[in-house]
CSV table of C-alpha atoms in Angstrom, one decimal:
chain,number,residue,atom,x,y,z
A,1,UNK,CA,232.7,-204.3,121.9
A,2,UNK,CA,230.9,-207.7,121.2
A,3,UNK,CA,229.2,-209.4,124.1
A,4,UNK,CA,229.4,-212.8,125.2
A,5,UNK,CA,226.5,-215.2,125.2
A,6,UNK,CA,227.4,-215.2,129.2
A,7,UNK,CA,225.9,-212.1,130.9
A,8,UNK,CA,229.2,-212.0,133.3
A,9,UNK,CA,231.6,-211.4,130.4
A,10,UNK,CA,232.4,-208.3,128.0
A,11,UNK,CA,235.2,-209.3,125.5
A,12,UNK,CA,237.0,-207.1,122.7
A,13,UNK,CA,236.1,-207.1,119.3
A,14,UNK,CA,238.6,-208.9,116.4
A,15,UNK,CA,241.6,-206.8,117.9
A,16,UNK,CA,241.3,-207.9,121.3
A,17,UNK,CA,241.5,-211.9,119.2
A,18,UNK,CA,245.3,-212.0,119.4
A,19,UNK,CA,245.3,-210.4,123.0
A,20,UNK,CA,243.0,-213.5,123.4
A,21,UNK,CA,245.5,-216.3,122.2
A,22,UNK,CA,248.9,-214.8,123.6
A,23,UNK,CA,247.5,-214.7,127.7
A,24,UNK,CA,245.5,-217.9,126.8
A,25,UNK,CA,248.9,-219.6,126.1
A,26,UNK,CA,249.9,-217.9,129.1
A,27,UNK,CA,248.4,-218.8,133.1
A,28,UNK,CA,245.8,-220.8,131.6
A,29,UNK,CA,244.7,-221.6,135.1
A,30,UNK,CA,246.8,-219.0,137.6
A,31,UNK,CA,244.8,-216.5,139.9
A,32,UNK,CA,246.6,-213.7,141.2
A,33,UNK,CA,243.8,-213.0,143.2
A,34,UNK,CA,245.9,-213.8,146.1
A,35,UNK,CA,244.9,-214.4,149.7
A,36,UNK,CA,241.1,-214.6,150.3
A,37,UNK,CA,241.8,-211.8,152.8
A,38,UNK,CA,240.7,-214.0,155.4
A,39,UNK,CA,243.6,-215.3,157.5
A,40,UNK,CA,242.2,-218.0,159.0
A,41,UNK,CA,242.2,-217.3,162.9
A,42,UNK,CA,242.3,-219.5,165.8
A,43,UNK,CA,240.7,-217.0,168.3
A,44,UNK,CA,237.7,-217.8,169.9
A,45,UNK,CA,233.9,-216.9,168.8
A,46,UNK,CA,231.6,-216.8,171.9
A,47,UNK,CA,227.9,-218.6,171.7
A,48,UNK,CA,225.9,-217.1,170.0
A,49,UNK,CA,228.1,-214.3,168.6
A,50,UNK,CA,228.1,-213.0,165.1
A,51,UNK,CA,231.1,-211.8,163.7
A,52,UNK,CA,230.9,-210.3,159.5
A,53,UNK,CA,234.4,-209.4,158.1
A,54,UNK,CA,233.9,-206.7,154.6
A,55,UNK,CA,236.7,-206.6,152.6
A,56,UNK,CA,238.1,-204.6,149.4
A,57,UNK,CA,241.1,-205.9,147.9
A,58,UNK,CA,242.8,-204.7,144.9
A,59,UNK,CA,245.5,-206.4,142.9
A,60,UNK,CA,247.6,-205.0,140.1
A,61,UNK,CA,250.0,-207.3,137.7
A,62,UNK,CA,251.6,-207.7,134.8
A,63,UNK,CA,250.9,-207.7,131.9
A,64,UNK,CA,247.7,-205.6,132.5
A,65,UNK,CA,245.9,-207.1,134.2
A,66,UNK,CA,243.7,-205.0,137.6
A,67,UNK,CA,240.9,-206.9,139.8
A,68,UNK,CA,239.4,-206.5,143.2
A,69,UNK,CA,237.5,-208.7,144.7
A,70,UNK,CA,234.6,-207.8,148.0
A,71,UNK,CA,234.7,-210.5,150.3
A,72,UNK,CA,232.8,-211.0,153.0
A,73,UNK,CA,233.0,-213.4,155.2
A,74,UNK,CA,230.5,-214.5,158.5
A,75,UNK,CA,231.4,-217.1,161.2
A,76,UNK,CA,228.9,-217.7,163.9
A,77,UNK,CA,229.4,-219.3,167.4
A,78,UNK,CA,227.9,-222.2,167.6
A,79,UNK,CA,229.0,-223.8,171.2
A,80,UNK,CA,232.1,-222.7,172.8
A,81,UNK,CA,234.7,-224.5,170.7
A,82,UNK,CA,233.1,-224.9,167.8
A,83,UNK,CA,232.5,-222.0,165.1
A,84,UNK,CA,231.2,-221.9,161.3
A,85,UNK,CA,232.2,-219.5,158.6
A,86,UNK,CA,231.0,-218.9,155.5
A,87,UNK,CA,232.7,-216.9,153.1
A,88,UNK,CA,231.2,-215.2,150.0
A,89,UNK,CA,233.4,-213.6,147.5
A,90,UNK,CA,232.4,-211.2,144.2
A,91,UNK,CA,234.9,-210.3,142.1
A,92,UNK,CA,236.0,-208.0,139.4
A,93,UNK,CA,239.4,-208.7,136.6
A,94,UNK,CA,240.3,-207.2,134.0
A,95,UNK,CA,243.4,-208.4,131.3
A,96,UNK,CA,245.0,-206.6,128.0
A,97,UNK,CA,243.5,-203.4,126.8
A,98,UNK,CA,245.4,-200.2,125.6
A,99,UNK,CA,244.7,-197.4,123.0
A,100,UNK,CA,242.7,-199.5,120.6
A,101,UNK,CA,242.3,-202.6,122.3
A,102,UNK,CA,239.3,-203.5,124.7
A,103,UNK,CA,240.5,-205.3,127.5
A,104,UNK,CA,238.9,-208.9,128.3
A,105,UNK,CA,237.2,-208.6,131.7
A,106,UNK,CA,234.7,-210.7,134.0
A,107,UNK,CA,232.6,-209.5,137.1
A,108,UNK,CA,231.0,-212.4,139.2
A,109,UNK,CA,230.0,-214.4,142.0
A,110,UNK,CA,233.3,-216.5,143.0
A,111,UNK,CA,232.8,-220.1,144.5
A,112,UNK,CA,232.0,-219.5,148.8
A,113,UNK,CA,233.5,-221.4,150.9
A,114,UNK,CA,231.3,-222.9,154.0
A,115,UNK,CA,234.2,-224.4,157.4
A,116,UNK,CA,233.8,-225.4,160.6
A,117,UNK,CA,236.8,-224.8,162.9
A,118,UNK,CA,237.1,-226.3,166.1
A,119,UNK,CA,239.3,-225.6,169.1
A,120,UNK,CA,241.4,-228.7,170.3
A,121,UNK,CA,243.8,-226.9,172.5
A,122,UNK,CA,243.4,-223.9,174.7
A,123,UNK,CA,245.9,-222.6,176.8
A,124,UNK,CA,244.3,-219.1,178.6
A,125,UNK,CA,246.3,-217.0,180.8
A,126,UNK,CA,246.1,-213.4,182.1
A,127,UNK,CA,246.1,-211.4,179.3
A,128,UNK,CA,247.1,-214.1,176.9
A,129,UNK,CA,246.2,-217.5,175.4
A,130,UNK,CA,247.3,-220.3,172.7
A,131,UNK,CA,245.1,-221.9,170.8
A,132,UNK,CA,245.1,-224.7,167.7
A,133,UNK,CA,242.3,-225.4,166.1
A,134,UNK,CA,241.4,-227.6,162.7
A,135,UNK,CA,238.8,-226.7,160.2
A,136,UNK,CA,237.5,-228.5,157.5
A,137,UNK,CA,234.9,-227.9,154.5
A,138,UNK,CA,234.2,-227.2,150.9
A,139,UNK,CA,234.7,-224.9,148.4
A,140,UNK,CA,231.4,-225.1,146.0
A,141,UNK,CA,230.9,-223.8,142.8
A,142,UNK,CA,229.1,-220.9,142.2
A,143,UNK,CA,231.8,-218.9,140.2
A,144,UNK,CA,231.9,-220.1,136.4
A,145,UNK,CA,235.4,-221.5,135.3
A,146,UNK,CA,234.5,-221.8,131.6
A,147,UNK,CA,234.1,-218.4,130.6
A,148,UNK,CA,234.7,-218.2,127.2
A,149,UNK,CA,235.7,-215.5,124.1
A,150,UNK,CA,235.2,-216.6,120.4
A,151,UNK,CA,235.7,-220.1,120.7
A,152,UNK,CA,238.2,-220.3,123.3
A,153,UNK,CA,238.0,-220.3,127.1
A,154,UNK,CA,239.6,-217.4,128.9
A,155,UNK,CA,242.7,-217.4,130.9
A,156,UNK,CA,242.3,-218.4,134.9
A,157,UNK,CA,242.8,-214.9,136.1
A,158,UNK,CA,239.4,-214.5,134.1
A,159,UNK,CA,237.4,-217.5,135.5
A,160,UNK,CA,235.7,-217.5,138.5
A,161,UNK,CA,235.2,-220.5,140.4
A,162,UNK,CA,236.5,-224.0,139.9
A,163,UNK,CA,233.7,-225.5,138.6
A,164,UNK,CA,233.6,-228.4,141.0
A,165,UNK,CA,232.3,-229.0,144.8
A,166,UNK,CA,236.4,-229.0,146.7
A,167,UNK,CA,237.4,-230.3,149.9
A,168,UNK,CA,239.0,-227.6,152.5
A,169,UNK,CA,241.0,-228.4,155.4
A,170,UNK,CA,243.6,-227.2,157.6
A,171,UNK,CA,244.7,-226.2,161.0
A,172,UNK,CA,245.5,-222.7,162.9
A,173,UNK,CA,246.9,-221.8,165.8
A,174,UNK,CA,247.5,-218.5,167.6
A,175,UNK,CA,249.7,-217.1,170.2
A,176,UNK,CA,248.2,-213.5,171.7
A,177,UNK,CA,249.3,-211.2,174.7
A,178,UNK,CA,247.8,-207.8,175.8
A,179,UNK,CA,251.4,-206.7,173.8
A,180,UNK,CA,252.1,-209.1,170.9
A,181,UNK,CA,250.7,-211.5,168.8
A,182,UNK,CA,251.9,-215.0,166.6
A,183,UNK,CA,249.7,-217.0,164.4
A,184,UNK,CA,249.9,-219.3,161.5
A,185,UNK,CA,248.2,-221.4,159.5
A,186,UNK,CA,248.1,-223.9,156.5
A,187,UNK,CA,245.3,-224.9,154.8
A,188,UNK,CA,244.7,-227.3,151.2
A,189,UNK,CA,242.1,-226.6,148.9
A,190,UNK,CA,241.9,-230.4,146.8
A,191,UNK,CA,240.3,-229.4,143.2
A,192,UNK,CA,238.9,-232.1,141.5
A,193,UNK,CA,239.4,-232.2,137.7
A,194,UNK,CA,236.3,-230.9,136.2
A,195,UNK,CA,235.2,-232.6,132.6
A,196,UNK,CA,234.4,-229.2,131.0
A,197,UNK,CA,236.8,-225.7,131.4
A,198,UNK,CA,239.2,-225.0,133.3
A,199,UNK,CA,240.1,-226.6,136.9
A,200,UNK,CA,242.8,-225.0,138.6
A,201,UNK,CA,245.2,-227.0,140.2
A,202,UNK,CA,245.1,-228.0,143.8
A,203,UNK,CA,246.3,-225.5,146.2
A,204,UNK,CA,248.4,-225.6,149.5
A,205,UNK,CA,248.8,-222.2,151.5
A,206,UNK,CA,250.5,-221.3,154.8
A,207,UNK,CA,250.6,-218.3,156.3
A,208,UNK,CA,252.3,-216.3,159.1
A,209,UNK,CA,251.7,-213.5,160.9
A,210,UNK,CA,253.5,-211.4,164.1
A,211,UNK,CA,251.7,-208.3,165.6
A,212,UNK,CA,252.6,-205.7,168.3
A,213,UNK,CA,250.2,-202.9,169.5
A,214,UNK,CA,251.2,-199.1,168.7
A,215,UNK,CA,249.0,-197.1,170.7
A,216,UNK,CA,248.7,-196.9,173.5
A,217,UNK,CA,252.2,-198.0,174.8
A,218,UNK,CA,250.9,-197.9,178.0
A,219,UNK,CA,247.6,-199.4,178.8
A,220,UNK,CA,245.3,-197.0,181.2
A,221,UNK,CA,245.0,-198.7,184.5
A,222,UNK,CA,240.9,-198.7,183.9
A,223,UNK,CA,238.6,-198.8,180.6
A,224,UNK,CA,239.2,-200.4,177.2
A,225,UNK,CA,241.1,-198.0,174.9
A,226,UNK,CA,240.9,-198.6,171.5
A,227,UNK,CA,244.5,-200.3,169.8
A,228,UNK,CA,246.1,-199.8,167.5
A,229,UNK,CA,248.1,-202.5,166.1
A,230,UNK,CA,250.7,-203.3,163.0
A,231,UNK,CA,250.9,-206.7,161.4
A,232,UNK,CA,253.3,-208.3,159.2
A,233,UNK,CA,252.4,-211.5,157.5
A,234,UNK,CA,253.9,-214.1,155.1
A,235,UNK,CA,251.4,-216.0,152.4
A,236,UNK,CA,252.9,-218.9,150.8
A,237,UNK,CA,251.2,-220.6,148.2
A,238,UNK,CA,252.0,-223.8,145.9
A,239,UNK,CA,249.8,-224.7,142.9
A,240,UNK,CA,249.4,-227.5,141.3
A,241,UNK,CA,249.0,-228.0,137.9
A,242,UNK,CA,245.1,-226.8,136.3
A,243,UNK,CA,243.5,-229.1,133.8
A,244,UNK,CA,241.3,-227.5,130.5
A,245,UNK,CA,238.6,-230.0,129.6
A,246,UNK,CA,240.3,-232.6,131.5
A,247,UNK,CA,244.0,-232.3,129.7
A,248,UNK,CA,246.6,-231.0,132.0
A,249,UNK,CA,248.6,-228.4,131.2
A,250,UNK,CA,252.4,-229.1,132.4
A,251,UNK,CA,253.2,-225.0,132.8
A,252,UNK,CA,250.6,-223.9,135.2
A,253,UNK,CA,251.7,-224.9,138.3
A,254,UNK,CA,253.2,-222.4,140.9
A,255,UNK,CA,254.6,-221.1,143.9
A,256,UNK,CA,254.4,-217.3,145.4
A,257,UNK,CA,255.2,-215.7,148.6
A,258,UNK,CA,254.1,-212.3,149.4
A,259,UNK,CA,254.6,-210.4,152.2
A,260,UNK,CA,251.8,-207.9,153.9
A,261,UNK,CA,251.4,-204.7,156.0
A,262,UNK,CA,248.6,-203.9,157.8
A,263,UNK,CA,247.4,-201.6,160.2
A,264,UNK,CA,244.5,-201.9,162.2
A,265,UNK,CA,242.2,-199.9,164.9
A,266,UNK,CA,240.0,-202.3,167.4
A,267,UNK,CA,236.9,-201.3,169.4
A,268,UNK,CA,234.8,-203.5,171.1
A,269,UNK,CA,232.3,-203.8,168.2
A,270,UNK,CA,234.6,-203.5,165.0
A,271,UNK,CA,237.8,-203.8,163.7
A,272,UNK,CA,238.9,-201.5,160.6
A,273,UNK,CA,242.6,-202.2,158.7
A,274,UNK,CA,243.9,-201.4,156.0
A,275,UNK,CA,247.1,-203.0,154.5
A,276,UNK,CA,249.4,-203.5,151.0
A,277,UNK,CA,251.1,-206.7,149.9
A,278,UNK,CA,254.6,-207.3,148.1
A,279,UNK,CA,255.7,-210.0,146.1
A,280,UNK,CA,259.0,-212.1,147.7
A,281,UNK,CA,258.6,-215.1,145.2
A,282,UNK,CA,256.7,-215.7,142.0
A,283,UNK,CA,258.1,-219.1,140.9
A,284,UNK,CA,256.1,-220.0,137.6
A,285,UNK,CA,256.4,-222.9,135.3
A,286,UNK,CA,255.5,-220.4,132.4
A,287,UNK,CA,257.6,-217.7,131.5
A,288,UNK,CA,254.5,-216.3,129.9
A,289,UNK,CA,252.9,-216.1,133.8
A,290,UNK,CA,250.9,-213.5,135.1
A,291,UNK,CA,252.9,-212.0,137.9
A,292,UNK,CA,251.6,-209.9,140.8
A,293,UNK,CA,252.8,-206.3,141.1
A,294,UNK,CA,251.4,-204.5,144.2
A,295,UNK,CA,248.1,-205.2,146.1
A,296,UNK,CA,246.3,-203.1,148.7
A,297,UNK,CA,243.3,-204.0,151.1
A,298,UNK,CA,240.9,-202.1,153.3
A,299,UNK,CA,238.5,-204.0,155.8
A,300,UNK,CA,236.0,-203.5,158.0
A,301,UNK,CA,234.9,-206.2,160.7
A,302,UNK,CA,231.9,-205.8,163.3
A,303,UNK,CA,230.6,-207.9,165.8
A,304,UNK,CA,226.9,-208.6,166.3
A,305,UNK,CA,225.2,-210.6,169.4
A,306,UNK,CA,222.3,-212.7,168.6
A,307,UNK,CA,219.3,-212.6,170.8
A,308,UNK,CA,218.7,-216.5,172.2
A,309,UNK,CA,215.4,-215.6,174.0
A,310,UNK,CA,212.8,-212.8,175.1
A,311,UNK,CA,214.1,-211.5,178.6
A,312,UNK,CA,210.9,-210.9,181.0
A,313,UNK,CA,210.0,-207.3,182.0
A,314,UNK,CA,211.1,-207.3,185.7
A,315,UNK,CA,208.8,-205.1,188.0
A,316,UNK,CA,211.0,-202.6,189.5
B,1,UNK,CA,208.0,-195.8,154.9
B,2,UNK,CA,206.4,-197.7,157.7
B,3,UNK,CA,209.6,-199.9,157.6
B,4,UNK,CA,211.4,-196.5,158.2
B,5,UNK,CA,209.0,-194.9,161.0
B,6,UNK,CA,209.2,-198.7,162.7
B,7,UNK,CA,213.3,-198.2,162.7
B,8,UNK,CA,213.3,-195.2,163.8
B,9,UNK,CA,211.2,-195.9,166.5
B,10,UNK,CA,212.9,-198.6,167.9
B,11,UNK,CA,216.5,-196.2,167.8
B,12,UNK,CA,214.8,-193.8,169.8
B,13,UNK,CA,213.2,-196.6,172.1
B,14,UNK,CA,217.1,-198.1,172.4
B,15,UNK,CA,218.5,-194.6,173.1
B,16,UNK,CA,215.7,-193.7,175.5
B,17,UNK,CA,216.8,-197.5,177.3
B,18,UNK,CA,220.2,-196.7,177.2
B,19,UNK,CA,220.4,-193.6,178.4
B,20,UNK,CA,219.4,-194.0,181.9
B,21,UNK,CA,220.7,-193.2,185.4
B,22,UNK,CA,224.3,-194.5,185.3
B,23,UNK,CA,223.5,-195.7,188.7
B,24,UNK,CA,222.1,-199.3,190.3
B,25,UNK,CA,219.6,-199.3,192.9
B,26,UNK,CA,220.7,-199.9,196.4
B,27,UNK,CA,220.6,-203.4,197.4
B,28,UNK,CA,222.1,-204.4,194.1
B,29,UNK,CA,225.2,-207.1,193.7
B,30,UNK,CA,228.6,-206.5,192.2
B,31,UNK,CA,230.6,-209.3,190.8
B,32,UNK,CA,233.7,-209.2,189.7
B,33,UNK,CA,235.1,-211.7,187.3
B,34,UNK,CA,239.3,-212.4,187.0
B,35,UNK,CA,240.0,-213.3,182.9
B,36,UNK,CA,242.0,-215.8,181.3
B,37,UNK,CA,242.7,-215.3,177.6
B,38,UNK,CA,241.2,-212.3,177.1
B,39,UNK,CA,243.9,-209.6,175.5
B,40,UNK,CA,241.7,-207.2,173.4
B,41,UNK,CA,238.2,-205.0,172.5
B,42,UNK,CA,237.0,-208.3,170.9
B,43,UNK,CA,237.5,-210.4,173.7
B,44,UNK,CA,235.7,-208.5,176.0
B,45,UNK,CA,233.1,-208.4,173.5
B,46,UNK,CA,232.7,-212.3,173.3
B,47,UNK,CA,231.9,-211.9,177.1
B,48,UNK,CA,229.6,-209.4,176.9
B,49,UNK,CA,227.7,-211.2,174.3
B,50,UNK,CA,226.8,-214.1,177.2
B,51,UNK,CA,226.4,-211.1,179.7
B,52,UNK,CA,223.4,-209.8,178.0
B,53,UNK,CA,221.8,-213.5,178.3
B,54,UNK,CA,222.0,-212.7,182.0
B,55,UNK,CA,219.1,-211.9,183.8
B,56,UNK,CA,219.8,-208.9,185.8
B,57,UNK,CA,223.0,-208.1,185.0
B,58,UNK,CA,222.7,-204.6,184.1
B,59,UNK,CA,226.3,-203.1,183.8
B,60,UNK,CA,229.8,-204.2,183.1
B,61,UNK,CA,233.4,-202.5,183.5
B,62,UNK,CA,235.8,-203.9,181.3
B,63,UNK,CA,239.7,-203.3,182.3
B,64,UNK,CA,242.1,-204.7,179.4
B,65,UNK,CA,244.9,-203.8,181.9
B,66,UNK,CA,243.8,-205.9,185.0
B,67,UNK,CA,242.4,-208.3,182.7
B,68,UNK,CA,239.2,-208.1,184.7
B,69,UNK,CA,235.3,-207.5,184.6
B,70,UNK,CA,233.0,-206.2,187.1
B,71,UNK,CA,229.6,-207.1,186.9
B,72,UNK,CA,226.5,-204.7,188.5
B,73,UNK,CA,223.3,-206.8,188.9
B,74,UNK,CA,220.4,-205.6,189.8
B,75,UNK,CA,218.8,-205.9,193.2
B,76,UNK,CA,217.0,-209.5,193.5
B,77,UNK,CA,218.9,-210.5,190.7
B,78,UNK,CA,220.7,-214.7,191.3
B,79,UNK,CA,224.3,-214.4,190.9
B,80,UNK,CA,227.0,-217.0,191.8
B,81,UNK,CA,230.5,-217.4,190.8
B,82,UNK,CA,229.6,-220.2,188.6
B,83,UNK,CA,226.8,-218.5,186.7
B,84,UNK,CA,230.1,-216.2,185.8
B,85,UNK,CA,232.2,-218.4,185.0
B,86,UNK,CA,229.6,-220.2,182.7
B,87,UNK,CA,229.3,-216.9,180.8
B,88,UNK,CA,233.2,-217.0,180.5
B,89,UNK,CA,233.1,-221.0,179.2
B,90,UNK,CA,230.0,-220.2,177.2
B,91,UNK,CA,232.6,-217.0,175.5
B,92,UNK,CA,235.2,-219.6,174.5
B,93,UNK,CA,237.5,-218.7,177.2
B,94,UNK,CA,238.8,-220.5,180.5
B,95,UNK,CA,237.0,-218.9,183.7
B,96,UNK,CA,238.7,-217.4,186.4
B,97,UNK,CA,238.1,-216.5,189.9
B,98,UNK,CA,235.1,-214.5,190.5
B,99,UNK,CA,234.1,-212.6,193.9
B,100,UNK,CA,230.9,-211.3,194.8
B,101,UNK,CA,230.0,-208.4,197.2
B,102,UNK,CA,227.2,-206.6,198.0
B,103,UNK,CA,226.7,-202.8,196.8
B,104,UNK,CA,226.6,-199.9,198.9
B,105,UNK,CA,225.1,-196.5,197.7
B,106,UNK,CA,226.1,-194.7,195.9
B,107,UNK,CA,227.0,-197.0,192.9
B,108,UNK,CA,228.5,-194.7,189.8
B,109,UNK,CA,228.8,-195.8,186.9
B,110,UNK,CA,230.8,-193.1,185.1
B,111,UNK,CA,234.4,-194.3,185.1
B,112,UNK,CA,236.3,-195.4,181.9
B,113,UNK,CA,235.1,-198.6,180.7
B,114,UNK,CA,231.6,-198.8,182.1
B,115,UNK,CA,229.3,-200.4,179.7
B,116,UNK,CA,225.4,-200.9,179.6
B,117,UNK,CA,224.3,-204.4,179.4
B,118,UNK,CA,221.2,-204.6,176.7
B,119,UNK,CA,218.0,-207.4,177.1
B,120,UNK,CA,215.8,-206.7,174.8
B,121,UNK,CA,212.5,-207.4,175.8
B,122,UNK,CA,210.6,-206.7,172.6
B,123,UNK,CA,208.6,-209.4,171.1
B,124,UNK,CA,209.7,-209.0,167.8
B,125,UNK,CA,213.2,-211.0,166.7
B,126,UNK,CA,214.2,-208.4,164.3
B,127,UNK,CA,213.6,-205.3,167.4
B,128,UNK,CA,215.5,-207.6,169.8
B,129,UNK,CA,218.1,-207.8,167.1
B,130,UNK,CA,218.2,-204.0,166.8
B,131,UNK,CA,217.8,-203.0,170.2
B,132,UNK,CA,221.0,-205.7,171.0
B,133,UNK,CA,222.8,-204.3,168.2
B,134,UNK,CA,222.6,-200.6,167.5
């Protein structure tokens, strides 16, 4: 196993080279990464509440290639309609291998992205509300997208980040009841071409999601219980065509839908789920495409206050 | 190690706070609060966060089915409906009516879905962030 000039990368010796050329041809720009595991939600988070979201997805596809990615993401309360998130990604991928070839593989720091989201309609009943609420902000680029092996640069499943500061923006909106739930969203990640490495195309994703509680059925007529809830939810996404070096290549754009199961347990200070995803549609220009077989998540979500001021010491 | 000793110490401290008489002294004010939008754990939690910037507020019943919060403050402590439904504005959710009594011993707080409210009263940020938290 040679090493790479950049620490992030291990790559295979002269038998991984032809490994190399034939996924290079292939998804020069495509992540199968998938859904940040961060569906955007429209519900609200109170002043000066902290809310951090761990994740651990997995993701398995042909032809060999495995990654997981940790994200975490933190959104803070700012005033009542207005909240920010940040969320910070690592990542692990691996591509090829087998008896007596190395597999190329990258382990790094993808590109955060930093939104603001902020409620423009609120509609709160007893025991349920509807809410919509845009969100804008950027994608910037701490993940490298011009990993390279002898000579060449590595396929997009292998790069990290995009290589360029990117616009975010889109909307959400939520329907929830003590019983069921409806949300949805669609956001557009605009990638700038980047002069060096690879740029992956804009992207446009829109998701959907129903819910219904399991347990309990019946709520207790005092207390909190926890809940238990199943979720199904659709992830679309379109990609546009990547650039290398500022040449776009025709066969790289995209469109996938995939279709997830998760289960969750709530408390009034965390949230823990865990969930698998299915492939509907992998629409690829490239026959030569990497194409997503199976991916499972766990996460864990907790909810901190944040102490505005020193209360006095009453005399009692 | 002194990190560790300092932690531990303010754990005990928090456990020592919180685990008080589950009673309020006579004299004291109940409030209780009628939610709109509020359908889960987390919800409730968004409210509570404000709560604990209350001054006297010292305990809280939260009742997913009857969408509703009841509020124990301490006796002397200023509460109005509108201090409420500020907390409930302040949570990101539209507030509804809230009625106040006066309490009448005994007060117990032992039923399903009591909750103590924290205020940390620590000078340090990071203790205050602990005691709040943990």
């Amino acid at each position: 196993m040679e090493r790479c000039p950049n620490r992030q990368l291990a790559i295979p010796g002269n038998r991984g080279l032809a490994l190399c050329a034939a996924v290079l041809a292939a998804a020069l720009s495509r992540s199968v990464e998938g859904s940040p595991a961060t569906f955007v939600t429209a519900l609200p988070v109170a002043t000066g509440q902290l809310l951090v979201r761990f994740n651990f997805q997995t993701t398995f596809s042909t032809p060999e290639f495995f990654g997981f990615q940790t994200p975490v993401t933190i959104a803070y309360g700012v005033i009542p309609h207005l909240a920010l998130f940040v969320n910070l990604n690592q990542s692990y991928q691996s591509l090829g291998g087998g008896p007596d070839v190395a597999p190329l593989s990258s382990w790094a720091a993808r590109d955060p992205v930093v939104y603001v989201r902020y409620t423009v309609l609120k509609i709160d009943r007893t025991q349920a509300t509807f809410r919509i609420t845009p969100l804008g902000g950027v994608f910037l680029p701490a993940g490298e997208n011009a990993l390279q092996a002898q000579g060449a640069y590595l396929p997009g499943a292998l790069q990290t980040g995009s290589g360029t500061v990117d616009p975010y923006f889109g909307i959400a909106l939520s329907y929830n009841s003590d019983a069921f739930g409806v949300a949805a969203d669609a956001t557009y990640r605009l990638n700038p071409v980047s002069r060096a490495g690879i740029s992956p195309g804009s992207e446009l994703r829109s998701d959907a999601q129903v819910e219904t509680r399991l347990y309990p059925r019946k709520l207790p007529e005092e207390g909190m219980p926890g809940l238990i809830d199943v979720s199904l939810e659709a992830n679309y996404t379109q990609d546009a065509a990547s650039f290398a070096d500022g040449v776009r290549n025709a066969l790289s754009s995209g469109r996938t839908l995939k279709q997830d199961l998760v289960l969750e347990y709530s408390t009034l200070r965390w949230q823990i789920g865990i969930g698998g995803r299915w492939p509907l549609l992998q629409s690829f220009d490239s026959p030569t495409a990497l194409r997503e077989r199976f991916s499972a998540f766990v996460f864990y979500e907790y909810y901190f206050a944040v102490p505005h001021r020193r209360h006095r010491r009453r005399d009692s | 190690m002194r990190l560790c000793v300092w932690l531990v110490a303010v754990a005990v401290v928090g456990t020592a706070l919180t685990a008080g008489t589950k009673q309020t002294a006579a004299g004291g004010t109940r409030a209780v609060a009628k939610l709109n939008g509020v359908f889960s754990p987390r919800g409730f939690f968004n409210i509570i966060v404000r709560l604990n910037q209350m001054e006297g507020a010292e305990w809280a019943k939260l009742d997913l089915k009857k969408s509703q919060i009841t509020v124990d403050f301490a006796p002397g402590a200023e509460v109005t409906p509108e201090s409420l439904q500020q907390a409930e504005r302040q949570a990101g959710y539209k507030p509804g009516p809230v009625t106040i009594e006066r309490l009448t011993p005994p007060v117990d707080h032992s039923a399903p879905g009591w909750k103590r409210l924290k205020h940390p009263r620590t000078k340090n940020p990071v203790a205050r962030w602990i005691e709040l938290n943990f």
